[in-house]
C-alpha cells in the first residue's frame, strides 16, 4: 500500500510466485504483506510470516481472517494508533485462535519532519513488560533516511526489542520503493554487529538460522 497511487504498487500474484521460487531455491524465509481478506489464503500459501502493514492495522475484517490461519502474523503499529489501539488490533487476531503474533513498532506521526516518523522506544519497553508477545522495531520506516537507520536500530534493541526489520539492498540507489531509507550491505553488517554486542550486554543472544531449535538447546 502506497500513500501515492503513482508510487510502485508491487506485483501482486506474480510477486508471490517470485517469492515462492526464491524460497524454494535458496531456503530463505518469506515475510510479505496482505491487504485484502480475500487474499489471505493465497499469501499464507507462500509466506512463512504474514504481515499487516501500518495502514491496515485497523482493518478488522482482515485481522479476523488472519486469526483463522496457522501462520505467524507480523502486525505493524498504525502511524496514528495509541499503544492501546495497537494491542486491541493484536487481540482481534489472538481471539480468532492464532496465538502467533509479532508486534512491530515502526514509528508514529509527529509534528517534526527530521525523521519520517517518531520511533516510540517507550512503547517498545512498555510492550515488553505488558504483553507476552514478541516485539520488534522497524528503524527503516521510522527514520525514512538511511543515515539514521543504524542509530534507531540500536535504540530499539536497547529498549528491549526482540529483533529488527531493516530494508537492505546491495545497490540502494536502484531501489524502486523507499530508496532513501534502504541501507547497503556494509551498513547492515555494522548494525548486525551492534545487535550482537547489545544482546550480550543484556544477557540475550542473536538467533541464527543454523542454530538448533529452542528445545534442542542445552541449559545455560
PDB file of N, CA and C in Angstrom, residues 4-51:
ATOM      1  N   UNK A   4       0.874   7.357  -2.280  1.00  0.00           N
ATOM      2  CA  UNK A   4       0.530   7.890  -3.593  1.00  0.00           C
ATOM      3  C   UNK A   4       0.147   6.754  -4.537  1.00  0.00           C
ATOM      4  N   UNK A   5      -0.951   6.901  -5.282  1.00  0.00           N
ATOM      5  CA  UNK A   5      -1.325   5.851  -6.241  1.00  0.00           C
ATOM      6  C   UNK A   5      -0.349   5.739  -7.400  1.00  0.00           C
ATOM      7  N   UNK A   6       0.564   6.709  -7.524  1.00  0.00           N
ATOM      8  CA  UNK A   6       1.527   6.704  -8.620  1.00  0.00           C
ATOM      9  C   UNK A   6       2.861   6.083  -8.223  1.00  0.00           C
ATOM     10  N   UNK A   7       3.004   5.722  -6.939  1.00  0.00           N
ATOM     11  CA  UNK A   7       4.214   5.038  -6.494  1.00  0.00           C
ATOM     12  C   UNK A   7       4.146   3.565  -6.893  1.00  0.00           C
ATOM     13  N   UNK A   8       5.307   2.898  -6.846  1.00  0.00           N
ATOM     14  CA  UNK A   8       5.389   1.477  -7.168  1.00  0.00           C
ATOM     15  C   UNK A   8       4.429   0.688  -6.284  1.00  0.00           C
ATOM     16  N   UNK A   9       3.554  -0.096  -6.896  1.00  0.00           N
ATOM     17  CA  UNK A   9       2.482  -0.783  -6.190  1.00  0.00           C
ATOM     18  C   UNK A   9       2.748  -2.260  -5.932  1.00  0.00           C
ATOM     19  N   UNK A  10       3.917  -2.741  -6.298  1.00  0.00           N
ATOM     20  CA  UNK A  10       4.166  -4.166  -6.148  1.00  0.00           C
ATOM     21  C   UNK A  10       3.649  -4.942  -7.350  1.00  0.00           C
ATOM     22  N   UNK A  11       3.807  -6.267  -7.306  1.00  0.00           N
ATOM     23  CA  UNK A  11       3.499  -7.105  -8.460  1.00  0.00           C
ATOM     24  C   UNK A  11       2.337  -8.063  -8.233  1.00  0.00           C
ATOM     25  N   UNK A  12       1.691  -7.988  -7.068  1.00  0.00           N
ATOM     26  CA  UNK A  12       0.524  -8.829  -6.835  1.00  0.00           C
ATOM     27  C   UNK A  12       0.842 -10.313  -6.859  1.00  0.00           C
ATOM     28  N   UNK A  13      -0.025 -11.100  -7.492  1.00  0.00           N
ATOM     29  CA  UNK A  13       0.137 -12.563  -7.521  1.00  0.00           C
ATOM     30  C   UNK A  13       1.450 -12.972  -8.189  1.00  0.00           C
ATOM     31  N   UNK A  14       1.880 -12.198  -9.195  1.00  0.00           N
ATOM     32  CA  UNK A  14       3.162 -12.515  -9.842  1.00  0.00           C
ATOM     33  C   UNK A  14       4.310 -12.372  -8.849  1.00  0.00           C
ATOM     34  N   UNK A  15       4.209 -11.381  -7.965  1.00  0.00           N
ATOM     35  CA  UNK A  15       5.225 -11.210  -6.939  1.00  0.00           C
ATOM     36  C   UNK A  15       5.249 -12.376  -5.965  1.00  0.00           C
ATOM     37  N   UNK A  16       4.076 -12.892  -5.617  1.00  0.00           N
ATOM     38  CA  UNK A  16       4.018 -14.062  -4.745  1.00  0.00           C
ATOM     39  C   UNK A  16       4.734 -15.255  -5.365  1.00  0.00           C
ATOM     40  N   UNK A  17       4.535 -15.451  -6.650  1.00  0.00           N
ATOM     41  CA  UNK A  17       5.194 -16.577  -7.323  1.00  0.00           C
ATOM     42  C   UNK A  17       6.710 -16.400  -7.345  1.00  0.00           C
ATOM     43  N   UNK A  18       7.182 -15.155  -7.475  1.00  0.00           N
ATOM     44  CA  UNK A  18       8.625 -14.887  -7.396  1.00  0.00           C
ATOM     45  C   UNK A  18       9.160 -15.250  -6.011  1.00  0.00           C
ATOM     46  N   UNK A  19       8.415 -14.846  -4.960  1.00  0.00           N
ATOM     47  CA  UNK A  19       8.834 -15.158  -3.601  1.00  0.00           C
ATOM     48  C   UNK A  19       8.853 -16.671  -3.375  1.00  0.00           C
ATOM     49  N   UNK A  20       7.849 -17.366  -3.910  1.00  0.00           N
ATOM     50  CA  UNK A  20       7.812 -18.821  -3.771  1.00  0.00           C
ATOM     51  C   UNK A  20       9.049 -19.455  -4.413  1.00  0.00           C
ATOM     52  N   UNK A  21       9.393 -18.975  -5.603  1.00  0.00           N
ATOM     53  CA  UNK A  21      10.541 -19.517  -6.328  1.00  0.00           C
ATOM     54  C   UNK A  21      11.844 -19.276  -5.572  1.00  0.00           C
ATOM     55  N   UNK A  22      11.990 -18.071  -5.024  1.00  0.00           N
ATOM     56  CA  UNK A  22      13.205 -17.756  -4.273  1.00  0.00           C
ATOM     57  C   UNK A  22      13.302 -18.609  -3.013  1.00  0.00           C
ATOM     58  N   UNK A  23      12.195 -18.763  -2.312  1.00  0.00           N
ATOM     59  CA  UNK A  23      12.208 -19.570  -1.087  1.00  0.00           C
ATOM     60  C   UNK A  23      12.597 -21.009  -1.389  1.00  0.00           C
ATOM     61  N   UNK A  24      12.047 -21.561  -2.463  1.00  0.00           N
ATOM     62  CA  UNK A  24      12.357 -22.946  -2.811  1.00  0.00           C
ATOM     63  C   UNK A  24      13.789 -23.106  -3.284  1.00  0.00           C
ATOM     64  N   UNK A  25      14.336 -22.087  -3.941  1.00  0.00           N
ATOM     65  CA  UNK A  25      15.696 -22.170  -4.474  1.00  0.00           C
ATOM     66  C   UNK A  25      16.763 -21.917  -3.421  1.00  0.00           C
ATOM     67  N   UNK A  26      16.489 -20.965  -2.521  1.00  0.00           N
ATOM     68  CA  UNK A  26      17.508 -20.506  -1.585  1.00  0.00           C
ATOM     69  C   UNK A  26      17.259 -21.004  -0.166  1.00  0.00           C
ATOM     70  N   UNK A  27      15.998 -21.247   0.167  1.00  0.00           N
ATOM     71  CA  UNK A  27      15.675 -21.696   1.505  1.00  0.00           C
ATOM     72  C   UNK A  27      15.447 -20.575   2.497  1.00  0.00           C
ATOM     73  N   UNK A  28      15.376 -19.338   2.007  1.00  0.00           N
ATOM     74  CA  UNK A  28      15.181 -18.194   2.887  1.00  0.00           C
ATOM     75  C   UNK A  28      13.715 -18.068   3.267  1.00  0.00           C
ATOM     76  N   UNK A  29      13.458 -17.591   4.490  1.00  0.00           N
ATOM     77  CA  UNK A  29      12.086 -17.379   4.929  1.00  0.00           C
ATOM     78  C   UNK A  29      11.476 -16.173   4.234  1.00  0.00           C
ATOM     79  N   UNK A  30      10.154 -16.164   4.125  1.00  0.00           N
ATOM     80  CA  UNK A  30       9.456 -15.090   3.421  1.00  0.00           C
ATOM     81  C   UNK A  30       8.460 -14.414   4.359  1.00  0.00           C
ATOM     82  N   UNK A  31       8.557 -13.096   4.458  1.00  0.00           N
ATOM     83  CA  UNK A  31       7.557 -12.272   5.140  1.00  0.00           C
ATOM     84  C   UNK A  31       6.989 -11.322   4.095  1.00  0.00           C
ATOM     85  N   UNK A  32       5.691 -11.343   3.882  1.00  0.00           N
ATOM     86  CA  UNK A  32       5.112 -10.426   2.911  1.00  0.00           C
ATOM     87  C   UNK A  32       3.729  -9.993   3.378  1.00  0.00           C
ATOM     88  N   UNK A  33       3.283  -8.869   2.854  1.00  0.00           N
ATOM     89  CA  UNK A  33       2.088  -8.211   3.361  1.00  0.00           C
ATOM     90  C   UNK A  33       0.827  -8.633   2.625  1.00  0.00           C
ATOM     91  N   UNK A  34      -0.266  -8.675   3.373  1.00  0.00           N
ATOM     92  CA  UNK A  34      -1.577  -8.915   2.784  1.00  0.00           C
ATOM     93  C   UNK A  34      -2.460  -7.704   3.075  1.00  0.00           C
ATOM     94  N   UNK A  35      -3.261  -7.311   2.089  1.00  0.00           N
ATOM     95  CA  UNK A  35      -4.112  -6.131   2.216  1.00  0.00           C
ATOM     96  C   UNK A  35      -5.593  -6.473   2.311  1.00  0.00           C
ATOM     97  N   UNK A  36      -5.976  -7.521   1.638  1.00  0.00           N
ATOM     98  CA  UNK A  36      -7.385  -7.849   1.467  1.00  0.00           C
ATOM     99  C   UNK A  36      -7.684  -9.201   2.106  1.00  0.00           C
ATOM    100  N   UNK A  37      -8.757  -9.308   2.886  1.00  0.00           N
ATOM    101  CA  UNK A  37      -9.110 -10.611   3.472  1.00  0.00           C
ATOM    102  C   UNK A  37      -9.238 -11.709   2.435  1.00  0.00           C
ATOM    103  N   UNK A  38      -9.631 -11.361   1.223  1.00  0.00           N
ATOM    104  CA  UNK A  38      -9.805 -12.362   0.170  1.00  0.00           C
ATOM    105  C   UNK A  38      -8.484 -12.946  -0.296  1.00  0.00           C
ATOM    106  N   UNK A  39      -7.371 -12.276   0.000  1.00  0.00           N
ATOM    107  CA  UNK A  39      -6.061 -12.742  -0.443  1.00  0.00           C
ATOM    108  C   UNK A  39      -5.285 -13.480   0.642  1.00  0.00           C
ATOM    109  N   UNK A  40      -5.866 -13.613   1.818  1.00  0.00           N
ATOM    110  CA  UNK A  40      -5.136 -14.216   2.939  1.00  0.00           C
ATOM    111  C   UNK A  40      -4.689 -15.632   2.607  1.00  0.00           C
ATOM    112  N   UNK A  41      -5.571 -16.430   2.016  1.00  0.00           N
ATOM    113  CA  UNK A  41      -5.222 -17.805   1.696  1.00  0.00           C
ATOM    114  C   UNK A  41      -4.058 -17.897   0.734  1.00  0.00           C
ATOM    115  N   UNK A  42      -4.069 -17.081  -0.319  1.00  0.00           N
ATOM    116  CA  UNK A  42      -3.004 -17.121  -1.321  1.00  0.00           C
ATOM    117  C   UNK A  42      -1.670 -16.683  -0.730  1.00  0.00           C
ATOM    118  N   UNK A  43      -1.706 -15.637   0.096  1.00  0.00           N
ATOM    119  CA  UNK A  43      -0.463 -15.151   0.707  1.00  0.00           C
ATOM    120  C   UNK A  43       0.070 -16.164   1.715  1.00  0.00           C
ATOM    121  N   UNK A  44      -0.816 -16.763   2.504  1.00  0.00           N
ATOM    122  CA  UNK A  44      -0.391 -17.722   3.517  1.00  0.00           C
ATOM    123  C   UNK A  44       0.220 -18.974   2.903  1.00  0.00           C
ATOM    124  N   UNK A  45      -0.153 -19.295   1.664  1.00  0.00           N
ATOM    125  CA  UNK A  45       0.446 -20.447   0.991  1.00  0.00           C
ATOM    126  C   UNK A  45       1.919 -20.225   0.705  1.00  0.00           C
ATOM    127  N   UNK A  46       2.319 -18.972   0.518  1.00  0.00           N
ATOM    128  CA  UNK A  46       3.695 -18.653   0.136  1.00  0.00           C
ATOM    129  C   UNK A  46       4.511 -18.154   1.320  1.00  0.00           C
ATOM    130  N   UNK A  47       3.923 -17.307   2.137  1.00  0.00           N
ATOM    131  CA  UNK A  47       4.656 -16.638   3.202  1.00  0.00           C
ATOM    132  C   UNK A  47       4.836 -17.542   4.423  1.00  0.00           C
ATOM    133  N   UNK A  48       5.994 -17.412   5.061  1.00  0.00           N
ATOM    134  CA  UNK A  48       6.214 -18.053   6.349  1.00  0.00           C
ATOM    135  C   UNK A  48       5.631 -17.194   7.470  1.00  0.00           C
ATOM    136  N   UNK A  49       5.604 -15.889   7.238  1.00  0.00           N
ATOM    137  CA  UNK A  49       5.000 -14.928   8.157  1.00  0.00           C
ATOM    138  C   UNK A  49       4.191 -13.951   7.318  1.00  0.00           C
ATOM    139  N   UNK A  50       2.947 -13.692   7.724  1.00  0.00           N
ATOM    140  CA  UNK A  50       2.075 -12.771   7.000  1.00  0.00           C
ATOM    141  C   UNK A  50       2.091 -11.422   7.710  1.00  0.00           C
ATOM    142  N   UNK A  51       2.373 -10.382   6.961  1.00  0.00           N
ATOM    143  CA  UNK A  51       2.492  -9.041   7.543  1.00  0.00           C
ATOM    144  C   UNK A  51       1.219  -8.227   7.359  1.00  0.00           C
TER     145      UNK A  51
END
